[in-house]
Each structure stands twice: as structure tokens, then as C-alpha cells.
Amino acid sequence: MGAPAPRSRLAAWLAIAALIIVADQVTKVAVDKLFAYGERLPLLPVLDFTLLYNRGAAFSFLAGADGWQRWFFTILALGVSGFIVWMLSRHGHQRLFSWALTLILGGALGNVIDRFIHGHVIDFVLVHYGDWFFPAFNLADSAITVGAVLLIVDEIRKPRSGDTPPAT
């Protein structure tokens, strides 16, 4: 593992995660106040704002369960968030990796807040084409997705043992 990151570096990553959480919560509160459940506002031919509630996880996984999933996903997200903070404390100097973790952290905690307060996650971005609809999502989900993509990019860019370094 790496050496612990300076506290200021960790604090900066956590501040960015906090900004993601605030932006996520502000957008969710606004949509929840401005829209009736299921109401749609077309923005583009393939994009609407619509207020939907997700009691499950990604793609409404376990949304139809008896309610235990709220606490399961909350505890899971809090555990993962703790691990991410620990990883940021150890690897905060790795910029791409830390951006990825920070986006995932902010998104995960944004959705945890929803689950804790409302018992569901507020979703409002709906992408569709004809009769095809992508599951509705929110800013937190977007941050998690971008973070996951950045993790993959970071992993692809890492040199492997046995690789020869590029000539300079």
C-alpha cells in the first residue's frame, strides 16, 4: 500500500465529495418540490425530467422487496464509503484514481441520504428513444458512473510488471 496522504490532500478530496453531495441533494429537492410523481418535462427528443422514486439499487434492483433493501443498501454504501475514505487517505496523490473514488464517494453518500430520509432514492433524468427507456437516474448516479469509468481508465493506464517503461 502507499503512505498516508497528507491531511490537506484528503481534506480536498472530501471537500469535492461534499460538493457532489450538495449538488445532488439540491437537484433532488428541487425536482421533488417542482414535479408531481411521474410528471415529465421533455427537454430534448431523447431526454426528459421526470420525478420517480427508486426503492432498490441500480436499475431498480430489488425495488420490489419488502423494505429490508433500504437498510441493506444504506449499510453497504456506508461500508464502501468508509473503505473509499481509507483508500483516499493512502492514495490521495494518485490524481485519476482519487478523482474516481471521490466521485463514487459523493454519489454513494448522496443516495444514502435519500434512502435514510425518504426510504427511496429520488431519480429524475430519463433518457429514451421511441419505446425504449433507460432507467431514470440522478446526479449521484452520474457521479458513480463517471467514477467507475475513471477507475477502469486508471487501471488500463497502469504499467504491468514485466512491461518495459517507455523510452525517453
XYZ file of C-alpha atoms in Angstrom:
168
model
C 0.000 0.000 0.000
C 1.018 3.607 -0.239
C 1.938 6.009 2.509
C -0.872 8.023 4.061
C -1.754 11.144 2.100
C -1.225 14.494 3.776
C -4.340 15.584 5.662
C -4.772 18.575 3.365
C -4.927 16.311 0.314
C -7.518 14.050 1.936
C -9.490 17.103 3.054
C -9.527 18.397 -0.536
C -10.891 15.102 -1.881
C -13.525 15.008 0.849
C -14.500 18.614 0.102
C -15.070 17.695 -3.551
C -17.206 14.720 -2.471
C -19.187 17.080 -0.222
C -19.806 19.415 -3.172
C -21.128 16.462 -5.190
C -23.444 15.550 -2.319
C -24.730 19.120 -2.015
C -25.332 19.444 -5.777
C -27.077 16.063 -5.816
C -29.338 16.911 -2.883
C -30.191 20.395 -4.194
C -31.272 18.987 -7.566
C -33.309 16.207 -5.946
C -35.078 18.566 -3.549
C -35.863 20.960 -6.405
C -37.312 18.252 -8.644
C -39.241 16.711 -5.741
C -40.813 20.103 -4.959
C -41.462 21.187 -8.570
C -42.802 17.939 -10.063
C -45.652 15.623 -9.239
C -44.660 11.962 -9.117
C -44.370 10.663 -12.689
C -44.734 14.104 -14.268
C -42.491 14.525 -17.329
C -40.896 17.617 -18.791
C -39.398 16.950 -22.243
C -36.034 18.685 -22.666
C -34.837 17.025 -25.866
C -36.426 14.390 -28.120
C -34.489 11.744 -26.140
C -34.300 13.374 -22.688
C -36.930 14.249 -20.088
C -37.002 15.328 -16.481
C -39.430 13.170 -14.536
C -39.859 12.529 -10.838
C -39.509 8.861 -9.936
C -38.642 7.022 -6.728
C -36.338 4.012 -6.642
C -36.574 1.760 -3.576
C -33.899 -0.561 -4.959
C -30.392 -0.089 -6.278
C -29.080 0.429 -9.810
C -31.709 -0.331 -12.452
C -34.268 -0.740 -9.625
C -32.581 -3.954 -8.477
C -34.606 -5.317 -5.515
C -37.072 -2.416 -5.704
C -39.955 -4.811 -5.113
C -38.528 -6.295 -1.913
C -40.278 -5.849 1.437
C -38.224 -2.870 2.655
C -35.135 -4.623 4.004
C -33.235 -3.461 0.905
C -33.326 0.158 2.157
C -31.129 -0.714 5.123
C -29.039 -3.249 3.215
C -28.069 -0.691 0.546
C -27.565 2.013 3.185
C -25.194 -0.152 5.243
C -23.407 -1.375 2.111
C -22.893 2.184 0.846
C -21.643 3.371 4.230
C -19.164 0.477 4.384
C -17.931 1.167 0.871
C -17.692 4.870 1.698
C -15.507 4.121 4.714
C -13.243 1.984 2.543
C -13.055 4.764 -0.070
C -12.055 7.337 2.564
C -9.335 4.967 3.741
C -8.158 4.475 0.132
C -8.100 8.245 -0.397
C -6.031 8.631 2.766
C -3.484 6.181 1.345
C -3.525 7.104 -2.344
C -4.663 10.737 -2.451
C -1.588 11.620 -4.509
C -2.826 9.486 -7.424
C -4.992 12.058 -9.159
C -7.069 9.956 -11.576
C -7.632 7.192 -9.036
C -8.611 9.738 -6.371
C -10.992 11.564 -8.723
C -12.674 8.237 -9.441
C -13.019 7.374 -5.758
C -14.205 10.881 -4.879
C -16.964 10.799 -7.496
C -18.102 7.376 -6.298
C -17.992 8.534 -2.667
C -20.058 11.662 -3.324
C -22.596 9.749 -5.383
C -22.922 6.886 -2.919
C -23.461 9.210 0.025
C -25.925 11.341 -1.949
C -28.086 8.269 -2.494
C -27.603 7.124 1.131
C -29.069 10.421 2.297
C -32.164 9.764 0.164
C -32.574 6.233 1.477
C -32.159 7.357 5.070
C -34.531 10.344 4.852
C -37.131 9.182 2.304
C -36.791 5.403 2.179
C -36.100 5.659 -1.567
C -33.779 7.415 -3.999
C -35.130 10.348 -5.990
C -34.440 9.929 -9.713
C -35.315 12.485 -12.369
C -33.264 12.153 -15.560
C -34.970 9.941 -18.138
C -33.227 9.004 -21.390
C -35.373 7.324 -24.027
C -35.705 6.603 -27.708
C -39.071 5.636 -29.141
C -40.476 2.959 -26.833
C -37.085 2.245 -25.231
C -36.357 3.811 -21.828
C -33.117 3.763 -19.874
C -33.801 3.555 -16.114
C -34.189 7.026 -14.580
C -31.161 8.339 -12.704
C -29.837 11.371 -10.831
C -26.659 13.372 -10.286
C -25.365 10.885 -7.687
C -25.802 8.011 -10.138
C -23.975 10.031 -12.788
C -21.071 10.693 -10.411
C -20.855 6.989 -9.540
C -20.869 6.031 -13.228
C -18.191 8.559 -14.215
C -16.135 7.446 -11.212
C -16.401 3.797 -12.271
C -15.303 4.693 -15.802
C -12.332 6.631 -14.402
C -11.375 3.605 -12.280
C -11.299 1.476 -15.427
C -9.239 4.087 -17.287
C -6.855 4.321 -14.330
C -6.432 0.552 -14.276
C -5.820 0.382 -18.028
C -3.179 3.108 -17.789
C -1.197 1.393 -15.008
C 2.048 -0.264 -16.068
C 2.141 -4.032 -15.531
C 5.049 -5.950 -14.066
C 7.269 -7.039 -16.907
C 6.296 -4.051 -19.020
C 9.207 -2.008 -20.168
C 8.929 1.689 -19.428
C 8.623 3.966 -22.454
C 11.882 5.241 -23.865
C 12.631 8.883 -23.202
